[in-house]
GROMACS .gro file of C-alpha atoms in nm:
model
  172
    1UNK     CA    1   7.460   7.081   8.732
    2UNK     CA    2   7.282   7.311   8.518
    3UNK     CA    3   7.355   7.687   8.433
    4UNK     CA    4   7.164   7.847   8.741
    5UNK     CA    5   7.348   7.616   8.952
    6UNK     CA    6   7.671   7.731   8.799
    7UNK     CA    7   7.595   8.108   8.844
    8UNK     CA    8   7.506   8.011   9.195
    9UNK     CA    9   7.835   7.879   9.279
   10UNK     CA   10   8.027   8.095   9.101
   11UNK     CA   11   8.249   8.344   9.320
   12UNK     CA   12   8.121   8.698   9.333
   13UNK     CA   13   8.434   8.887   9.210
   14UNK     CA   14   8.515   9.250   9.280
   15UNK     CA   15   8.514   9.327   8.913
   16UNK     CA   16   8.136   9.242   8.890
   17UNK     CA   17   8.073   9.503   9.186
   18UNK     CA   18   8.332   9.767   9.109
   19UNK     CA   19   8.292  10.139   8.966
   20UNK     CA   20   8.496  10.095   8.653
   21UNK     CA   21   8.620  10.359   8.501
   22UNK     CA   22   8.688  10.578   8.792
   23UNK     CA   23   8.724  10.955   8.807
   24UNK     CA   24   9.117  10.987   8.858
   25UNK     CA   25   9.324  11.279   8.874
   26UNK     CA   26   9.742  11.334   8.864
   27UNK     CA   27   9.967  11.437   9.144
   28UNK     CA   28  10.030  11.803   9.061
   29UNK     CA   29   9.643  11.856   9.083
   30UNK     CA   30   9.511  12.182   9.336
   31UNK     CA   31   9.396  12.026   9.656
   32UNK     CA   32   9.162  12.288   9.580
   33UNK     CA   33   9.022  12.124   9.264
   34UNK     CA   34   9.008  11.784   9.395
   35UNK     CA   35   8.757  11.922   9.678
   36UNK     CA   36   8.538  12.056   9.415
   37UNK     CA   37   8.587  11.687   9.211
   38UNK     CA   38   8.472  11.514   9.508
   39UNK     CA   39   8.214  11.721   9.618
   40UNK     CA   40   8.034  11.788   9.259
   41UNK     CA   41   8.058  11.419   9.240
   42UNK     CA   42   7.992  11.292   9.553
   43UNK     CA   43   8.289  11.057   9.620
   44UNK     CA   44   8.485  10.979   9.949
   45UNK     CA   45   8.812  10.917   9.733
   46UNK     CA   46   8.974  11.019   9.448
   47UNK     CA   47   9.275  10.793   9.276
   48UNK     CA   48   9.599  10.929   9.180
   49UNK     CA   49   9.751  10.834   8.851
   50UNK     CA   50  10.016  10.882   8.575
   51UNK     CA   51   9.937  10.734   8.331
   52UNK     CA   52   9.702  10.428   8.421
   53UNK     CA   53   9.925  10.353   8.691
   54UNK     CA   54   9.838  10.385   9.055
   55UNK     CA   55   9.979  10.661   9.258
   56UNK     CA   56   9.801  10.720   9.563
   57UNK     CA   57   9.460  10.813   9.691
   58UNK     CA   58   9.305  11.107   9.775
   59UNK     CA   59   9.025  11.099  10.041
   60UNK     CA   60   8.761  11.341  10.108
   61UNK     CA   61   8.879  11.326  10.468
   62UNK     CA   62   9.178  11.436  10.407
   63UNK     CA   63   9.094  11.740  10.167
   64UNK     CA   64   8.857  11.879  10.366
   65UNK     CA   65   9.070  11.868  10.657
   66UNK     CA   66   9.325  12.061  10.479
   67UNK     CA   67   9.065  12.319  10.391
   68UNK     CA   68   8.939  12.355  10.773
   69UNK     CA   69   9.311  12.361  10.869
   70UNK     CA   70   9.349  12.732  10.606
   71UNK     CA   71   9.082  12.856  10.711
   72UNK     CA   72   9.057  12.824  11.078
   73UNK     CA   73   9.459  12.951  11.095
   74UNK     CA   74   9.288  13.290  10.934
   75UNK     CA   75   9.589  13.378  10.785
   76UNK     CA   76   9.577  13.498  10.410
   77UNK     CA   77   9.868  13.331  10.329
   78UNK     CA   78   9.804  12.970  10.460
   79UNK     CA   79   9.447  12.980  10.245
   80UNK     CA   80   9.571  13.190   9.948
   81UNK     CA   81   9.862  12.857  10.010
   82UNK     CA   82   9.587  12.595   9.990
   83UNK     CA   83   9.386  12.722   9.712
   84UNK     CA   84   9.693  12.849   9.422
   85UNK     CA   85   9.965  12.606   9.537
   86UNK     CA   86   9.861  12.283   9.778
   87UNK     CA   87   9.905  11.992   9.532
   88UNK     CA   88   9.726  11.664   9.607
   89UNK     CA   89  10.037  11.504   9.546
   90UNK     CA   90  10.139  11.651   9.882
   91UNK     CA   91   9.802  11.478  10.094
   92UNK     CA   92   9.770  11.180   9.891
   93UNK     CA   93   9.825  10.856  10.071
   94UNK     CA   94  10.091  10.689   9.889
   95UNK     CA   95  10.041  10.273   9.816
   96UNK     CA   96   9.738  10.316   9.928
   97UNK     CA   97   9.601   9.939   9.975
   98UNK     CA   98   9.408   9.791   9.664
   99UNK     CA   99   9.257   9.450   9.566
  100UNK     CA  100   9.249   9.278   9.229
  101UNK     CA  101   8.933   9.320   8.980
  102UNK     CA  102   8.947   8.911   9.006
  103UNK     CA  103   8.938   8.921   9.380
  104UNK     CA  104   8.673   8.716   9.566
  105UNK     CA  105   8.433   9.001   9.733
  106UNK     CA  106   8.502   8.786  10.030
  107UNK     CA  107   8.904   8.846  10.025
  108UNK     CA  108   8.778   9.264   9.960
  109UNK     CA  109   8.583   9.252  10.248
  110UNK     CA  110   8.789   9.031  10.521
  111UNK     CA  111   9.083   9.350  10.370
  112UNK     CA  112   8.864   9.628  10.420
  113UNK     CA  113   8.784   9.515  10.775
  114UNK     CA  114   9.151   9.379  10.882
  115UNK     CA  115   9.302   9.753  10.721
  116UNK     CA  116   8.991   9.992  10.859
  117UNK     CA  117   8.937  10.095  10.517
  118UNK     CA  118   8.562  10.177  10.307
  119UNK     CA  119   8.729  10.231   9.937
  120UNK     CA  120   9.006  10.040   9.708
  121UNK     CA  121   9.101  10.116   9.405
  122UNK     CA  122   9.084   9.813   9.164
  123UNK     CA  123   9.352   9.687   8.975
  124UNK     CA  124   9.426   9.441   8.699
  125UNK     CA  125   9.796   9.365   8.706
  126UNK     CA  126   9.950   9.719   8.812
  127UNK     CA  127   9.682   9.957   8.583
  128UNK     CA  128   9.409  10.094   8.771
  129UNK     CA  129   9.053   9.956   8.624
  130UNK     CA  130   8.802  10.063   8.911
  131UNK     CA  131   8.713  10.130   9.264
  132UNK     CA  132   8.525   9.985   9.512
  133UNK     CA  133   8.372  10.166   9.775
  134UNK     CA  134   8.109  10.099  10.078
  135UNK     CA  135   7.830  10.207   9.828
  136UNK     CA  136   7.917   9.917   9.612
  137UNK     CA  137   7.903   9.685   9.914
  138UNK     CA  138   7.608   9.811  10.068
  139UNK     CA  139   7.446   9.687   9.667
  140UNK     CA  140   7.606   9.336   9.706
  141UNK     CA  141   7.435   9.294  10.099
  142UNK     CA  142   7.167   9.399   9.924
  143UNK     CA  143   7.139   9.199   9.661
  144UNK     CA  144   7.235   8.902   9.883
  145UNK     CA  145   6.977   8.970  10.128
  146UNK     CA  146   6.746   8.980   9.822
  147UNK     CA  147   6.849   8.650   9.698
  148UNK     CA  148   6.837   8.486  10.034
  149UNK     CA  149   6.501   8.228  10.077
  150UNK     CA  150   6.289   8.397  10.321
  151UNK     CA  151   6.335   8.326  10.695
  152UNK     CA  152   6.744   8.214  10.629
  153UNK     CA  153   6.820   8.569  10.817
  154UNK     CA  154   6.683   8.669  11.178
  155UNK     CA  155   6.404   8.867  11.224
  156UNK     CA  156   6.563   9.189  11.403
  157UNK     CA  157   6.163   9.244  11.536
  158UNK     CA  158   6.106   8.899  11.658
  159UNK     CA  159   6.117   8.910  12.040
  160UNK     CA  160   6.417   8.732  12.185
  161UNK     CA  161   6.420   8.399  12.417
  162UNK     CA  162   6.420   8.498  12.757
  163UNK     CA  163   6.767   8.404  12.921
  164UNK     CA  164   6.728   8.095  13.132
  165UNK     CA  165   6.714   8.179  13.501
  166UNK     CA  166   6.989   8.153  13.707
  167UNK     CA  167   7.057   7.848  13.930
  168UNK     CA  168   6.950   7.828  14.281
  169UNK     CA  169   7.048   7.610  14.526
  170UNK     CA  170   6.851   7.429  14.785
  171UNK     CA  171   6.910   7.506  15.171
  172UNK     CA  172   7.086   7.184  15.297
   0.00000   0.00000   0.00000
């Protein structure tokens, strides 16, 4: 076996796909300044950390949910609330699921699937090393469609077989 074969066979692993070195914030972090975070850097989830250790997981979602929820009350109180004193730490999902940088991409996409889920944060033991998201995913189908000899994958504009026709029976 030579040393394209070997690369060939070799497992893709989530840390060779992953966003290391994610944006993170901590738990006492404005819900207010985590929407501007994601936003200004166009991410669906922000992780929550002390330290380099895991906390929870902020989503996009969530945030600008909150923000919808202030400001369609109308009340000067519930938005002044949300923008001086909501703390992410208060929205976060907590354990949010993860997968390991040396999981198979296979394993962090049967996970994402089974849970309903588009992001993990990576881990390597318990510290947080990355995240994975759809936009990561959408480069691996990419990159395997890519690699893939030509004519391996349907052609979604060849016509279709027509179905057979249904059985008749002769008049006894």
């Amino acid at each position: 076996m030579n040393m394209r074969d070997a690369a060939a066979t070799r497992p893709m692993l989530v840390r060779d796909w992953m966003q290391a070195g994610p944006l993170t914030i901590v738990g006492d972090t404005l819900v207010s300044e985590a929407k501007r975070l994601l936003i200004e850097n166009n991410l669906h989830a922000l992780p929550v950390v002390d330290g380099a250790r895991l906390r929870g997981l902020v989503t996009r979602a969530s945030v600008l949910r909150m923000g919808h929820f202030a400001t369609r009350t109308q009340n000067p109180d519930e938005m002044a609330f949300f923008v001086t004193r909501l703390k992410v730490k208060d929205i976060m999902v907590r354990r949010p699921a993860t997968v390991q940088a040396d999981d198979t991409m296979e394993l962090c996409l049967q996970r994402g699937r089974e849970l309903g889920v588009a992001q993990f944060p990576v881990l390597e033991g318990q510290a947080l090393v990355g995240v994975i998201s759809a936009t990561e995913i959408f480069q691996l189908a990419a990159h395997c469609v890519a690699s893939s000899p030509p004519g391996s994958h349907p052609d979604p504009t060849a016509s279709q077989p027509a179905p057979p026709a249904p059985a008749t029976r002769s008049p006894s």
